[in-house]
Short mmCIF file of C-alpha atoms in Angstrom, two decimals:
data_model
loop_
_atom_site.label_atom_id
_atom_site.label_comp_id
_atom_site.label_asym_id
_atom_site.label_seq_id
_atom_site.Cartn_x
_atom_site.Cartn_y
_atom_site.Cartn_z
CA UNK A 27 -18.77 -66.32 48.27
CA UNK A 28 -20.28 -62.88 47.24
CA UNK A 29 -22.27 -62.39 43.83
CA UNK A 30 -22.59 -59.09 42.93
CA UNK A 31 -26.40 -58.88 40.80
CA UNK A 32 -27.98 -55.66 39.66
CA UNK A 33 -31.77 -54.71 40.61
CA UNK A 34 -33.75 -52.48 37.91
CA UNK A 35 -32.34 -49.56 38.58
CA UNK A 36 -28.97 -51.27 37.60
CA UNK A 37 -27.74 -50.90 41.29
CA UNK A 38 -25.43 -53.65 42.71
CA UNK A 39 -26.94 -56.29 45.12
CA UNK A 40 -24.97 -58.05 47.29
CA UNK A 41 -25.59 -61.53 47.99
CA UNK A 42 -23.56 -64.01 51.03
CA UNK A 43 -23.40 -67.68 50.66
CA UNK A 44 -24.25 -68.91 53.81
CA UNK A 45 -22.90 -72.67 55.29
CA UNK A 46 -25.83 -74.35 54.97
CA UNK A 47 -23.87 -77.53 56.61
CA UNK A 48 -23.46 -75.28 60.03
CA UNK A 49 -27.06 -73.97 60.26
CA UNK A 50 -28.68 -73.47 63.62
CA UNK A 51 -32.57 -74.28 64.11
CA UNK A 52 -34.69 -74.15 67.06
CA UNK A 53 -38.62 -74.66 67.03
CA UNK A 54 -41.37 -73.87 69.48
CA UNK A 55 -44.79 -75.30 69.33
CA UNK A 56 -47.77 -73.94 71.43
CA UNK A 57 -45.38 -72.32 73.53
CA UNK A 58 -47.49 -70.48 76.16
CA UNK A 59 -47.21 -66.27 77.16
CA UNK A 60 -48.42 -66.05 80.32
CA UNK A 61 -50.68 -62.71 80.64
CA UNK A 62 -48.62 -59.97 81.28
CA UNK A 63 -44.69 -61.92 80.94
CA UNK A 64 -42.29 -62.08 78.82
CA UNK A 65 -40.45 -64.84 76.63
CA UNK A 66 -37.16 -64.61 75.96
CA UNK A 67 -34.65 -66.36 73.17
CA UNK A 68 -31.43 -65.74 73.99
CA UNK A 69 -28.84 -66.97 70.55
CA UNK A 70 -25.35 -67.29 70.69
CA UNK A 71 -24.09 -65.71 67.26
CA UNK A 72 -20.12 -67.61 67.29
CA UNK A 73 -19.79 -66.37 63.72
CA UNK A 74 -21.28 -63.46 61.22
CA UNK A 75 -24.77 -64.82 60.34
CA UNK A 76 -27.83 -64.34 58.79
CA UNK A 77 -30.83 -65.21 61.14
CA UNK A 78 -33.94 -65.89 59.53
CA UNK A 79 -36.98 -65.42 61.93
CA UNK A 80 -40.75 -67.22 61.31
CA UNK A 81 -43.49 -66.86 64.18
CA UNK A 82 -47.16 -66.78 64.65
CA UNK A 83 -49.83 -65.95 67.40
CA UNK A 84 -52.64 -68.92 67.40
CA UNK A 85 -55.97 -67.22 66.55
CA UNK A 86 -54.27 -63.98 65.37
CA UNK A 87 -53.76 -62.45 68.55
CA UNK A 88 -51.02 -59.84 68.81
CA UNK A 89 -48.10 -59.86 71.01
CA UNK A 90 -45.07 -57.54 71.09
CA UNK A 91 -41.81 -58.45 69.58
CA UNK A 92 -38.70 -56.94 69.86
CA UNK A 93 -34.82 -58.12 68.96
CA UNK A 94 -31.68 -56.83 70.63
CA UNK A 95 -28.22 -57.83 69.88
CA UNK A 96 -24.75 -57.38 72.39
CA UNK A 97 -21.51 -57.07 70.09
CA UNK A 98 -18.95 -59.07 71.77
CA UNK A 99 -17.25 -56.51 71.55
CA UNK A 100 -19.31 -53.91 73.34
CA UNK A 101 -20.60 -53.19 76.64
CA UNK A 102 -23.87 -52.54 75.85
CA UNK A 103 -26.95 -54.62 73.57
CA UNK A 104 -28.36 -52.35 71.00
CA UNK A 105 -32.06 -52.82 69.84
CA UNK A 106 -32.16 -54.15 66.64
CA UNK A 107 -36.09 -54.16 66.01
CA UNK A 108 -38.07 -52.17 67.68
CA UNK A 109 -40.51 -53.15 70.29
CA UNK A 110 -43.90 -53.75 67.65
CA UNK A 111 -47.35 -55.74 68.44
CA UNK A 112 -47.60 -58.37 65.59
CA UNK A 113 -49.37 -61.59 65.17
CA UNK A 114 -47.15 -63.25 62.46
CA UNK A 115 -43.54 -61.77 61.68
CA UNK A 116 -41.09 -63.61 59.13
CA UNK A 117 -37.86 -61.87 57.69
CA UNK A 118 -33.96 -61.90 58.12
CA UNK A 119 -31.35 -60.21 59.70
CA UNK A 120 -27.95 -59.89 58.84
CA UNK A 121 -25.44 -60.14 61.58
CA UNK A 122 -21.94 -58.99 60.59
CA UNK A 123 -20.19 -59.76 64.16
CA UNK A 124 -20.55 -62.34 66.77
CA UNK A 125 -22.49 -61.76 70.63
CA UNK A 126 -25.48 -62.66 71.56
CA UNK A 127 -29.03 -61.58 70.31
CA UNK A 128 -32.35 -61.83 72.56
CA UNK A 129 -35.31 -62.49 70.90
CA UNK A 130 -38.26 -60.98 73.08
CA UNK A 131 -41.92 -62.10 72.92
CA UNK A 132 -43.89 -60.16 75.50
CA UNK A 133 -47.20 -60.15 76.91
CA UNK A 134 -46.95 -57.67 79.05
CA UNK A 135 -50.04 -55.53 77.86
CA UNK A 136 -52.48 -58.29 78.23
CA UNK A 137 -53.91 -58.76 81.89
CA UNK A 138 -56.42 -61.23 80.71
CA UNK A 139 -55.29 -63.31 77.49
CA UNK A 140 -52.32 -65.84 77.56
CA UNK A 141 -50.61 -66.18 73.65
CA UNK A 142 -49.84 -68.73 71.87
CA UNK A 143 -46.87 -68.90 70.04
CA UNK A 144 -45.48 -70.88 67.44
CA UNK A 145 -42.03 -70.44 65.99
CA UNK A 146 -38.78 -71.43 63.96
CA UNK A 147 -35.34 -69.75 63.73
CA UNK A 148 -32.58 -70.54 61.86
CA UNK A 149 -29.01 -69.50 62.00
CA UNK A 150 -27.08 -69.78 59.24
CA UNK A 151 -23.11 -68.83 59.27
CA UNK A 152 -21.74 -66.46 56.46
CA UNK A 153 -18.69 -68.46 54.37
CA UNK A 154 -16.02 -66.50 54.99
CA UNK A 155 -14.67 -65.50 51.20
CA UNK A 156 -11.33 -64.66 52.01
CA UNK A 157 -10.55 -67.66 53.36
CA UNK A 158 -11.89 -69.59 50.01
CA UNK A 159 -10.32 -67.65 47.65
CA UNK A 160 -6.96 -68.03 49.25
CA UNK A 161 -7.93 -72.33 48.79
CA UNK A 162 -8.33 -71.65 44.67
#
């Protein structure tokens, strides 16, 4: 269900309740980047989701990090964050649709260091409101 809050400004704020009962999680520890390869996370999005997103480099080393995301719908993926060397990231993303997004961890720039990456994701399905009001 939608709650409608104001910020300081007195603008609305939009806020999904998500089904916490249906949420997906996957966790990598000391997963390796080979020196100058990629790692990919391919997630299946079956419904509209919010997709929270926690990672970190061992010994603050960077690596790049990118998201993409393929509508069901469309033909082609769209880049949802832009390619960006980090060594931590943590944040959400709201996914209105279902298809698939690719997480992408690459190492590609190093020719000498392998990463280290730790990391959780969670999926988390958006109740769909409609549905519940039409059960009151």
């Amino acid at each position: 269900m939608s709650d409608t809050e104001y910020d300081e400004n007195g603008a609305a704020e939009e806020f999904v309740e998500l089904d916490l009962d249906k949420t997906l999680t996957w966790t990598g520890n000391a997963v390796i980047v080979q020196r100058g390869t990629v790692f990919r996370m391919p997630l299946l999005v079956p419904y509209p989701s919010v997709l929270a997103i926690q990672f970190e480099v061992e010994g603050g080393y960077d690596i790049e990090f990118s998201l993409t995301f393929k509508d069901d719908h469309e033909q082609d993926s769209s880049v949802l964050v832009e390619p960006v060397r980090v060594s931590d990231r943590e944040g959400q993303l709201d996914i209105d649709t279902t298809g698939v997004c690719e997480i992408i961890w690459s190492n590609e720039h190093s020719w000498i260091s392998s990463k280290t990456l730790s990391y959780q994701l969670q999926l988390a399905p958006k109740l769909d409101v409609r549905w519940r009001k039409r059960q009151l």
